XYZ file of C-alpha atoms in Angstrom:
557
model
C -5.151 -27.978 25.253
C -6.841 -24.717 25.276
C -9.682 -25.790 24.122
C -9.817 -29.001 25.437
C -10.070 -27.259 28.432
C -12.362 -24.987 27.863
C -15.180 -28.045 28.192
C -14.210 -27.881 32.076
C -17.786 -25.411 32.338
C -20.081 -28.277 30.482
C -18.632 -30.952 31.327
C -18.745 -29.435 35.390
C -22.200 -28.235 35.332
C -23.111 -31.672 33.594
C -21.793 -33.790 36.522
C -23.585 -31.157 39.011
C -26.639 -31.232 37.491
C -26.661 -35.158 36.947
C -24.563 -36.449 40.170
C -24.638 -33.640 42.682
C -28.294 -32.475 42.279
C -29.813 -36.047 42.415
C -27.721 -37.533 45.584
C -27.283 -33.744 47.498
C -23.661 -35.035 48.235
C -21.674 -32.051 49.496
C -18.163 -34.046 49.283
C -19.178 -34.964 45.387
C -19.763 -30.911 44.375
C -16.112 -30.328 46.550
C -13.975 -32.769 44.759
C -15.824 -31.126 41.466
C -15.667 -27.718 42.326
C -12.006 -28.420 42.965
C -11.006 -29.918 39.793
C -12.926 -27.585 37.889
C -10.827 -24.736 39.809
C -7.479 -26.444 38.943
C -8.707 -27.299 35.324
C -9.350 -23.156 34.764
C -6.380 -22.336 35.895
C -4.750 -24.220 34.008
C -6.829 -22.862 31.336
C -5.270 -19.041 32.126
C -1.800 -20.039 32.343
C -1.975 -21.802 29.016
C -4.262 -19.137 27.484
C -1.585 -16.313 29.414
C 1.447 -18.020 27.331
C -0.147 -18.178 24.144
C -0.578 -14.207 24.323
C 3.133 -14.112 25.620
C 4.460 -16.380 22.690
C 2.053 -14.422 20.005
C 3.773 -10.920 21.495
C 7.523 -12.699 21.059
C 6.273 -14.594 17.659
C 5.762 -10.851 16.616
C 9.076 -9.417 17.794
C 11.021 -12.244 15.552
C 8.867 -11.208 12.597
C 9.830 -7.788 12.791
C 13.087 -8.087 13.549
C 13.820 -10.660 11.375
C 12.343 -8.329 8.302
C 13.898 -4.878 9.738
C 17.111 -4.813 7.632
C 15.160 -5.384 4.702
C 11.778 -3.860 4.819
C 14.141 -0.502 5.691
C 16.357 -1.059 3.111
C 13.013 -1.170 0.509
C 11.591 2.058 2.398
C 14.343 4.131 1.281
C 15.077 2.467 -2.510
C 11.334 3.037 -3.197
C 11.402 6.545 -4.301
C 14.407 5.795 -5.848
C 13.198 3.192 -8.073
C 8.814 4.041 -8.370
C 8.865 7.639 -8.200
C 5.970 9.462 -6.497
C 4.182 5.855 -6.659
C 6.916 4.181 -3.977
C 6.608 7.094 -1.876
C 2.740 6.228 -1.739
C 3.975 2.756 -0.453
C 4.984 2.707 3.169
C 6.602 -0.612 4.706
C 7.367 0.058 7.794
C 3.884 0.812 8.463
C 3.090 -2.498 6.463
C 5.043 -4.430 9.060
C 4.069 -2.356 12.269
C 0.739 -3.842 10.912
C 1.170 -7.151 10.891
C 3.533 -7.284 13.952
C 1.025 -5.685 15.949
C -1.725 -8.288 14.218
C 0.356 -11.240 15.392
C 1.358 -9.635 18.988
C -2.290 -9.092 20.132
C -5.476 -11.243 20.616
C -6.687 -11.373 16.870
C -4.691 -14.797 15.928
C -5.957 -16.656 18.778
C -9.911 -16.242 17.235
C -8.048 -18.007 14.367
C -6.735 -20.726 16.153
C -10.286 -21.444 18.053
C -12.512 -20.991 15.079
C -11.402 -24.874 13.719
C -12.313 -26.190 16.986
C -16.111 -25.121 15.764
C -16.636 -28.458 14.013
C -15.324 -30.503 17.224
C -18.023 -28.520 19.964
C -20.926 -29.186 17.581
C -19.863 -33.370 17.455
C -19.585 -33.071 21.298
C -23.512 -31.372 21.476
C -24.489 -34.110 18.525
C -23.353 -36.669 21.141
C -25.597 -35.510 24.105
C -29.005 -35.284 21.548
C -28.944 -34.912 17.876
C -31.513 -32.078 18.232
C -29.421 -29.737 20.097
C -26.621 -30.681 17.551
C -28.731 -29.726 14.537
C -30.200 -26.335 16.203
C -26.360 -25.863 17.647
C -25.443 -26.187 13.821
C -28.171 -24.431 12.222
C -26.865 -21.609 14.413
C -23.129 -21.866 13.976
C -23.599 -21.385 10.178
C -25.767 -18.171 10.484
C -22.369 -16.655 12.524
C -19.902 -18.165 10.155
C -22.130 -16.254 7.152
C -22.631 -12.781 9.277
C -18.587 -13.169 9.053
C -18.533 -13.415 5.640
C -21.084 -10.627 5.567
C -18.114 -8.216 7.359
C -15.369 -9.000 4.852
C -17.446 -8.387 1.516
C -18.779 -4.973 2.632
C -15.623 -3.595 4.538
C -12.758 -4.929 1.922
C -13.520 -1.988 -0.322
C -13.799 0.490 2.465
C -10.643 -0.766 4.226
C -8.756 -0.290 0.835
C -9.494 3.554 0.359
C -8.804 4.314 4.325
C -5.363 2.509 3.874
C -4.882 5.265 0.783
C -6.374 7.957 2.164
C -4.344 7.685 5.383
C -0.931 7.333 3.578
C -2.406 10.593 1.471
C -3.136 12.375 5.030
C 0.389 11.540 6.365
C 2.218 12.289 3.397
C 0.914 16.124 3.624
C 1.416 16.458 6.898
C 4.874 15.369 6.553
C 5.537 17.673 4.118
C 3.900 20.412 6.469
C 6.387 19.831 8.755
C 9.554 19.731 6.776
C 8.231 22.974 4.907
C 7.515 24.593 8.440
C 8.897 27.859 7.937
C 7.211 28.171 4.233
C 3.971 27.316 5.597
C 4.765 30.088 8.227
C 6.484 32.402 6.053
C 4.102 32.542 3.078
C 0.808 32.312 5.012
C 0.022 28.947 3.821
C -0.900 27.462 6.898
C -4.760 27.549 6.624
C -4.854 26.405 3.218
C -2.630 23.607 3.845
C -4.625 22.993 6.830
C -8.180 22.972 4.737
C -6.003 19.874 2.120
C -5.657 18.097 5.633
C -8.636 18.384 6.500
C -10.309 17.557 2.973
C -8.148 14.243 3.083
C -8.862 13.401 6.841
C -12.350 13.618 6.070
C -11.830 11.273 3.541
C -10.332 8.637 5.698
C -12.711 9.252 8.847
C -15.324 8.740 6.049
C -13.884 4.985 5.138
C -13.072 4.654 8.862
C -16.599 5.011 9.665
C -17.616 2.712 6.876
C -15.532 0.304 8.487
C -16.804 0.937 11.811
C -20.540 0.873 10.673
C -19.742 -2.713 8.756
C -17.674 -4.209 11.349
C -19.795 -3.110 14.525
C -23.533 -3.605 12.956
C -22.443 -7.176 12.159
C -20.695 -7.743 15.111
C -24.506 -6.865 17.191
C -25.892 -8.451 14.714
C -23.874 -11.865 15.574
C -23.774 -10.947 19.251
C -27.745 -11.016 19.200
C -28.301 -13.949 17.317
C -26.132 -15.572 19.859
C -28.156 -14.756 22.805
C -31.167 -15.940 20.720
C -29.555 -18.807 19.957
C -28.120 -19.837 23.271
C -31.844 -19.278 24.607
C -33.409 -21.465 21.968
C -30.878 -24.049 23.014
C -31.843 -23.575 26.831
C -35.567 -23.902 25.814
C -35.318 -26.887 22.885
C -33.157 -28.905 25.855
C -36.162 -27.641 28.396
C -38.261 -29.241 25.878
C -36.242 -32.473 25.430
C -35.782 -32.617 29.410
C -39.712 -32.657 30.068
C -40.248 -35.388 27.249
C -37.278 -37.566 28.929
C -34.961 -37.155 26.451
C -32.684 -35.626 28.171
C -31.436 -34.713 31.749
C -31.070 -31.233 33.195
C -27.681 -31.760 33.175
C -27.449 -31.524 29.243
C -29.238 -29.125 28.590
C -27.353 -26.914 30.748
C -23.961 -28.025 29.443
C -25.133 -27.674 25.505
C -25.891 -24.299 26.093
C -22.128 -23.534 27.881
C -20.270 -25.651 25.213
C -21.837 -23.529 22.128
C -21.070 -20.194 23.473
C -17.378 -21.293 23.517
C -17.965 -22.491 20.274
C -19.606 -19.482 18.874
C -17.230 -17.434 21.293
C -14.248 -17.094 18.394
C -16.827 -15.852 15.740
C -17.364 -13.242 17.856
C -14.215 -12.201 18.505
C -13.207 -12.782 14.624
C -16.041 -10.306 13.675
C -14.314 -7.949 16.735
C -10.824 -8.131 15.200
C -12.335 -8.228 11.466
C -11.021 -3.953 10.822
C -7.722 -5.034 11.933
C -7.297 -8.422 10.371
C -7.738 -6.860 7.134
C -5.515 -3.774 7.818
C -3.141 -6.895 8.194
C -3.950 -9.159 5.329
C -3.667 -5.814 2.865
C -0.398 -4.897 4.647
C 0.652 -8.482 4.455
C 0.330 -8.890 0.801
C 1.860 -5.559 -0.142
C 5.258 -6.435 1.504
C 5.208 -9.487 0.232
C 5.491 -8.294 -3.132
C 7.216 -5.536 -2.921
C 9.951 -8.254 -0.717
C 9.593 -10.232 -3.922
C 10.377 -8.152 -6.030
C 13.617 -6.814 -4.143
C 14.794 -10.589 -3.431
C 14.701 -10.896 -7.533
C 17.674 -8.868 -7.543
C 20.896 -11.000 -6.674
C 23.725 -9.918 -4.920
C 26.786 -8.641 -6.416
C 30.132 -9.300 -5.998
C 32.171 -8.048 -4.256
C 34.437 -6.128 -6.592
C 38.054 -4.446 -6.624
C 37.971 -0.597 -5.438
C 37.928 1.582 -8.473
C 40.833 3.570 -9.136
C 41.586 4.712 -12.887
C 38.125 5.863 -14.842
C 34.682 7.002 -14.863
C 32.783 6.090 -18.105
C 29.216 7.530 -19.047
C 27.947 5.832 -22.195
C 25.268 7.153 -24.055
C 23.175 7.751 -20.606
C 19.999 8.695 -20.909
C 17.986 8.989 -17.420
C 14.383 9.771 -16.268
C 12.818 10.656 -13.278
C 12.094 7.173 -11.091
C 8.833 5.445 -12.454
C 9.051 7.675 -15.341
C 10.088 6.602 -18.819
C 10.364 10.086 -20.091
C 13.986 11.073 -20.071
C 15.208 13.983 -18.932
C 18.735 13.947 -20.135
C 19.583 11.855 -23.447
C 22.849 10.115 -24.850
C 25.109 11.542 -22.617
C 28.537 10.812 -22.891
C 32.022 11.068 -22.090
C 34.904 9.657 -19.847
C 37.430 10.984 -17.228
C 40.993 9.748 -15.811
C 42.104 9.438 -12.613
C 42.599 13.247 -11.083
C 40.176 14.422 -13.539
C 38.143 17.418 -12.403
C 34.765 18.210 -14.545
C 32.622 21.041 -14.271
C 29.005 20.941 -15.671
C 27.403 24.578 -16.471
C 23.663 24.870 -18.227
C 20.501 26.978 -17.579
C 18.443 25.057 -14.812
C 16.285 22.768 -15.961
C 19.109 21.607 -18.683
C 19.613 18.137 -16.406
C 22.837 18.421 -14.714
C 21.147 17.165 -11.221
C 19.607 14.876 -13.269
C 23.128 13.369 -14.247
C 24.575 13.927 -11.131
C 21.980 11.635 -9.962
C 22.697 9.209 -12.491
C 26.384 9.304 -11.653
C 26.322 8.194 -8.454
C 23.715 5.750 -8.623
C 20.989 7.182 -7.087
C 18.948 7.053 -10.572
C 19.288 4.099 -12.676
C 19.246 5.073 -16.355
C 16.617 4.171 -19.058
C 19.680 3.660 -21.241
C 22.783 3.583 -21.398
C 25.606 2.825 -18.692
C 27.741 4.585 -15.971
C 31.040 2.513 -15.350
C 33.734 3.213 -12.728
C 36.899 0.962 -14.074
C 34.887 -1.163 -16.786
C 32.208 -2.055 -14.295
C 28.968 -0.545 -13.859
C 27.398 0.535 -11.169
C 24.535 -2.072 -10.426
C 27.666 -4.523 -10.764
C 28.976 -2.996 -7.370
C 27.677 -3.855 -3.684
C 25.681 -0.882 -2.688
C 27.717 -0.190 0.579
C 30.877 -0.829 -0.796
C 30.078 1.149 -4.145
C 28.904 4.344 -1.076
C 32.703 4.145 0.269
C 33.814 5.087 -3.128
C 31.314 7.554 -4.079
C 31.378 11.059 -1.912
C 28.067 13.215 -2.506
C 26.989 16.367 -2.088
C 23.308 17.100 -3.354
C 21.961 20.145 -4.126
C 19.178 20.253 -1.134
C 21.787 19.419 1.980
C 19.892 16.176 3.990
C 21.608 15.708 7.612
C 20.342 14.021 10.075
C 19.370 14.119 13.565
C 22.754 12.992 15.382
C 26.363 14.627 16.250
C 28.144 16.237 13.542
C 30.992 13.311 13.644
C 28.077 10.821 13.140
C 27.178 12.799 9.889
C 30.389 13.186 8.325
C 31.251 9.204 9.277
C 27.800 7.977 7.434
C 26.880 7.237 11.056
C 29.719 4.297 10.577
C 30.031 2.914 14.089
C 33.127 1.536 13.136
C 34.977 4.539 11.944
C 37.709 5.996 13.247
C 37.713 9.588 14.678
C 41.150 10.668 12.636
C 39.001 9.629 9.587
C 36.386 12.039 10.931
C 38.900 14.594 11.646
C 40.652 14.261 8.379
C 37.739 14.763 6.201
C 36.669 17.545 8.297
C 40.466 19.363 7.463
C 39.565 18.166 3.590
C 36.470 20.271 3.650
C 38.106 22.742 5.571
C 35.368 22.794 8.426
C 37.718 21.271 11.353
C 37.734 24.818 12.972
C 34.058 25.665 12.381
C 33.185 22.492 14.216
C 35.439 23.236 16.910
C 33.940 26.629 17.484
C 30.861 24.762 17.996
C 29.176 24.011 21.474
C 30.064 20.767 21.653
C 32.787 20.783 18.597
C 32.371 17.144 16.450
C 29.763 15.825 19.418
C 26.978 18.953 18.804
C 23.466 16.932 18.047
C 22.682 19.186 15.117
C 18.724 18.674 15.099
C 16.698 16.827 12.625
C 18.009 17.741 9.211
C 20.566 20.398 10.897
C 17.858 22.910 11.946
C 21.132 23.590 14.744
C 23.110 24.413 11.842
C 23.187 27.629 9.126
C 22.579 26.881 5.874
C 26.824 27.668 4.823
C 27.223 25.308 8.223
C 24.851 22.558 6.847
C 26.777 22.929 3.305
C 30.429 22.607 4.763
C 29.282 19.300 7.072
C 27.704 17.678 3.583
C 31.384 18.278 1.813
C 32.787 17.033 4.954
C 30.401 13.811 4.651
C 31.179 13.791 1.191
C 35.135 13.323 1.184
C 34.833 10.845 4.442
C 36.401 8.071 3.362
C 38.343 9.252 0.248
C 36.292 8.229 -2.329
C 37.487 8.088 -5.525
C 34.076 9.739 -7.160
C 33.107 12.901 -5.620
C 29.996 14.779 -7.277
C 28.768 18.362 -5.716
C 25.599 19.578 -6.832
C 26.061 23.316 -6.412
C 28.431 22.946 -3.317
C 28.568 26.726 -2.795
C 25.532 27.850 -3.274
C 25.276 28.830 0.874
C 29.171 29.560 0.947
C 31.069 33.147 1.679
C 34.282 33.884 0.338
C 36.436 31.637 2.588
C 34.106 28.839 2.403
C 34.480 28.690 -1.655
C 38.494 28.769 -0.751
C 37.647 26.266 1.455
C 35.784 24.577 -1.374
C 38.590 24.762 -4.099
C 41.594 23.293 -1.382
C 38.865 20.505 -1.065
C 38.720 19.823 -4.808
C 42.054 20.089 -5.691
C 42.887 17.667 -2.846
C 41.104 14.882 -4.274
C 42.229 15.380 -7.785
C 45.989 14.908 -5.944
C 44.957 11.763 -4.968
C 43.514 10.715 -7.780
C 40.372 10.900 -7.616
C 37.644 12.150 -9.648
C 35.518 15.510 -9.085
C 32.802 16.203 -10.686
C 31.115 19.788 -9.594
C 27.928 21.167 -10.629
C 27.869 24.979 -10.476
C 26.019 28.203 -11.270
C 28.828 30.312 -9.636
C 32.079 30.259 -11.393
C 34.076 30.113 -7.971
C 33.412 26.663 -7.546
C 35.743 25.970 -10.970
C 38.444 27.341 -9.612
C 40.200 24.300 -9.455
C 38.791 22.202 -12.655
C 39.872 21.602 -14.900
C 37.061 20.684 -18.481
C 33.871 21.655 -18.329
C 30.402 20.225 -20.114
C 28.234 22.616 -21.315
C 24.024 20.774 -20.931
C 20.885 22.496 -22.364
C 17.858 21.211 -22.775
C 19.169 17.609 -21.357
C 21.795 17.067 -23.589
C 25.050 17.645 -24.092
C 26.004 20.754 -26.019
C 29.926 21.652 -25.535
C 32.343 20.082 -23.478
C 36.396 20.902 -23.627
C 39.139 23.012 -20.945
C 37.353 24.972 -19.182
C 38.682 28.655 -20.043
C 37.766 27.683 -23.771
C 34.032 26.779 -23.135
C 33.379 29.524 -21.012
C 34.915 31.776 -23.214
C 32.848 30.509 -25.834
C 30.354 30.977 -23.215
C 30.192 34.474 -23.194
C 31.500 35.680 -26.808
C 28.499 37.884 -28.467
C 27.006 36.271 -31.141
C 27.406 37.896 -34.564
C 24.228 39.550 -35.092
C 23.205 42.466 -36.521
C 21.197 44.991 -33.519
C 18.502 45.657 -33.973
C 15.565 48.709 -33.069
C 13.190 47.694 -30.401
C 9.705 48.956 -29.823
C 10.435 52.715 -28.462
C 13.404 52.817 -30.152
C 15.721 51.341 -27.695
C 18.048 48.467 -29.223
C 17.345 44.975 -28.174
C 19.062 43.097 -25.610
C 22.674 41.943 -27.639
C 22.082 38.003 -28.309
C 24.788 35.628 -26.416
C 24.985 32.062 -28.139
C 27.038 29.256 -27.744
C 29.086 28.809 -30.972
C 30.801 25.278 -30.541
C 27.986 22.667 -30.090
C 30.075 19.496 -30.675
C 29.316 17.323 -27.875
């Protein structure tokens, strides 16, 4: 109807020029002049709720894809490495929602219409429909023109902005580094090397997009002129009435009118079409994985079988054949120089890394075979660089569960033994801690992560290093909290430099070099451990002795 209605101009000044001019009747142009006033406005109220179904059509895209376009956002990393973080979704579909909310889909749905204004010229003299032609396939090619020279260009901005964002997101979570270690104008000169880069395909764009644009703008005008002047021509040989030749001329500028605004929208439609067929694969590739069933809660084992994990999007492992099982109330500490994997398989043990090889079961099943929010109520985790976010402290320690219960909150608060740290705080369990708990110390931050970790009662509960920011009462703190889930039967698995956080385990694995070298009761590895080797001493340069060896005697895994 749109552009049915958009004849109203030709077919108006047609009827004045051919009617009203010839019989100078005044109530004729009225009645005209009226109609053609009701016939636009109709025109704006149908054009006005195509822009307002376009802006809703948008909402219901995005909102439709939220759960899962977020849901890919944060398994990237998890599952490409450095190359998912590179990938960025949510941008993808801020892209095409704001594509499909604005005026760039309605050039698309005038542009067929093309083909029916050039019949309707053909119709009033086939001369003015050949020249009208001629003309209409000169803008389609200057289209054409846009999207071979700016689809290279538009691909390296789209990289080199996600490059530019990436660093300055790491800028600002590494704030006080920057600060601290005078980094800032260096850090500032690799912003500025990669925004060049992008302005520099920006302007490409720009140049591309806005030379052919003036280009198609000007051969419009010409065109339109050449139409006034061929119908001049056809008018003084009697071919044609005044009347024509002014309507021609209106009905191919709305013709022409959506190449123009095509070659207008042309940066953004292929921001769009590149964002488009990114999530679409990457939505493809997620929907290839089926859901699980829903399974039984575990309650008896925890199985590693010959694990062998790598970094995401690596195939390089970094820990190899690791084995070994643990019971119900088990408690297992894991020792080893850094760099020996133990993150690595703490990783791996809770999911967060899927192995290259090998298996991690809780009661016979393994972990992909679980439903990934039901398999998180099971699993408490504590990782070695503390992530909070912005939010109360309850909302932290509940998983930001708006379900849960505030003696669940409260209870694994007491677990932890943080209850009366929070309630020394400003607000108690309701303080907003800041994004990433910038409100918080570092101990603080720790204690809130165990707390987060034990919510629930999970019957898998891996620290990474859980007192690493802890004083003396918060490592008490830290062995009431592990010898409370092993009375409940669950599992603890603690990764630790300091031997206060063993306190209350009960075997510990010995990992060097990703592998596993000793594992058995604790006070027999680490008295292993730390027995002298039996070597003979011997002189050093200066005639000092050299540093007595320590080695680690049993090496059966």
């Amino acid at each position: 109807m749109i552009n049915l209605l958009g004849l109203t101009g030709s077919l108006y000044m047609l009827q004045v020029y051919d009617r009203v001019l010839p019989s100078h009747s005044i109530p004729t142009l009225t009645v005209l002049s009226i109609a053609m006033a009701g016939l636009y406005i109709a025109y704006g109220l149908l054009d006005l709720l195509r822009l307002r179904l376009l802006a809703r059509i948008g909402r219901r895209f995005d909102t439709s894809l939220q759960p899962a376009v977020f849901a890919l956002s944060v398994s990237l990393p998890l599952r490409s490495g450095q190359e998912g973080t590179r990938l960025q979704p949510i941008g993808d579909l801020d892209q095409i929602r704001s594509f499909i909310s604005g005026s760039g889909p309605t050039a698309f749905f005038d542009l067929p219409w093309l083909p029916f204004y050039l019949v309707g010229i053909f119709f009033l003299h086939p001369l003015l429909g050949a020249l009208a032609t001629a003309g209409a396939i000169v803008s389609v090619l200057l289209t054409l023109v846009a999207e071979g020279l700016s689809r290279g260009p538009a691909k390296r901005a789209m990289e080199s902005s996600i490059s530019r964002k990436q660093l300055s997101d790491a800028g600002r979570r590494n704030a006080e580094v920057v600060r601290a270690l005078g980094m800032g104008p260096r850090i500032s000169g690799l912003w500025q090397d990669r925004s060049e880069a992008y302005l520099a395909n920006q302007l490409r764009i720009s140049d591309v997009v806005g030379a052919t644009g003036t280009v198609s703008r000007t051969w419009r005008m010409i065109l339109q002129s050449l139409m006034l002047g061929l119908g001049a021509y056809l008018v003084i040989e009697g071919e044609a009435s005044p009347g024509i030749m002014i309507a021609t001329s209106i009905m191919l500028a709305r013709a022409l009118s959506p190449v123009d605004l095509v070659i207008a929208n042309w940066r953004p439609w292929v921001s769009t079409r590149q964002s488009y067929g990114r999530l679409k694969q990457m939505l493809r590739n997620a929907d290839a994985q089926e859901a699980p069933l829903t399974l039984p809660r575990p309650r008896e084992t925890l199985s590693v079988e010959a694990v062998s994990v790598g970094a995401p999007g690596q195939q390089k492992p970094i820990i190899q054949n690791v084995a070994f099982s643990l019971q119900a109330g088990a408690g297992l500490g894991i020792i080893g120089a850094s760099a020996s994997g133990k993150s690595t398989l703490a990783r791996a043990l809770v999911g967060a890394w899927t192995p290259l090889r090998g298996t991690v079961r809780l009661d016979a099943a393994a972990l992909d075979q679980f439903d990934e929010e039901a398999l998180g109520r099971d699993v408490g985790y504590l990782p070695q660089d503390i992530e909070l976010f912005e939010g109360t402290v309850a909302e932290n320690i509940n998983r930001f569960n708006a379900n849960a219960s505030a003696d669940a909150v409260v209870a694994a608060a007491e677990a932890a033994g943080v209850k009366q740290m929070i309630l020394r705080l400003s607000d108690g369990f309701q303080t907003r801690i800041g994004e990433g708990g910038s409100a918080l110390s570092g101990g603080q931050r720790q204690m809130v992560g165990l707390a987060r970790a034990l919510y629930g009662d999970p019957f898998l509960v891996v620290l990474d290093e859980p007192n690493s920011n802890l004083d003396g009462e918060g490592d008490i703190a830290l062995g009431a909290a592990i010898k409370g889930v092993r009375d409940r039967g669950g599992i603890v698995v603690v990764i630790a430099h300091r031997p206060a956080a063993l306190a209350n385990i009960d075997t510990v694995l010995v990992m060097a070099g990703g592998t596993v070298q000793a594992m058995g009761p604790r006070d027999e590895v680490l008295a292993k451990m730390t027995r002298p080797a039996n070597v003979r001493p011997e002189q050093a340069p200066g005639g000092e002795r050299a540093p007595t060896v320590v080695t680690l005697h049993d090496r059966r895994p």
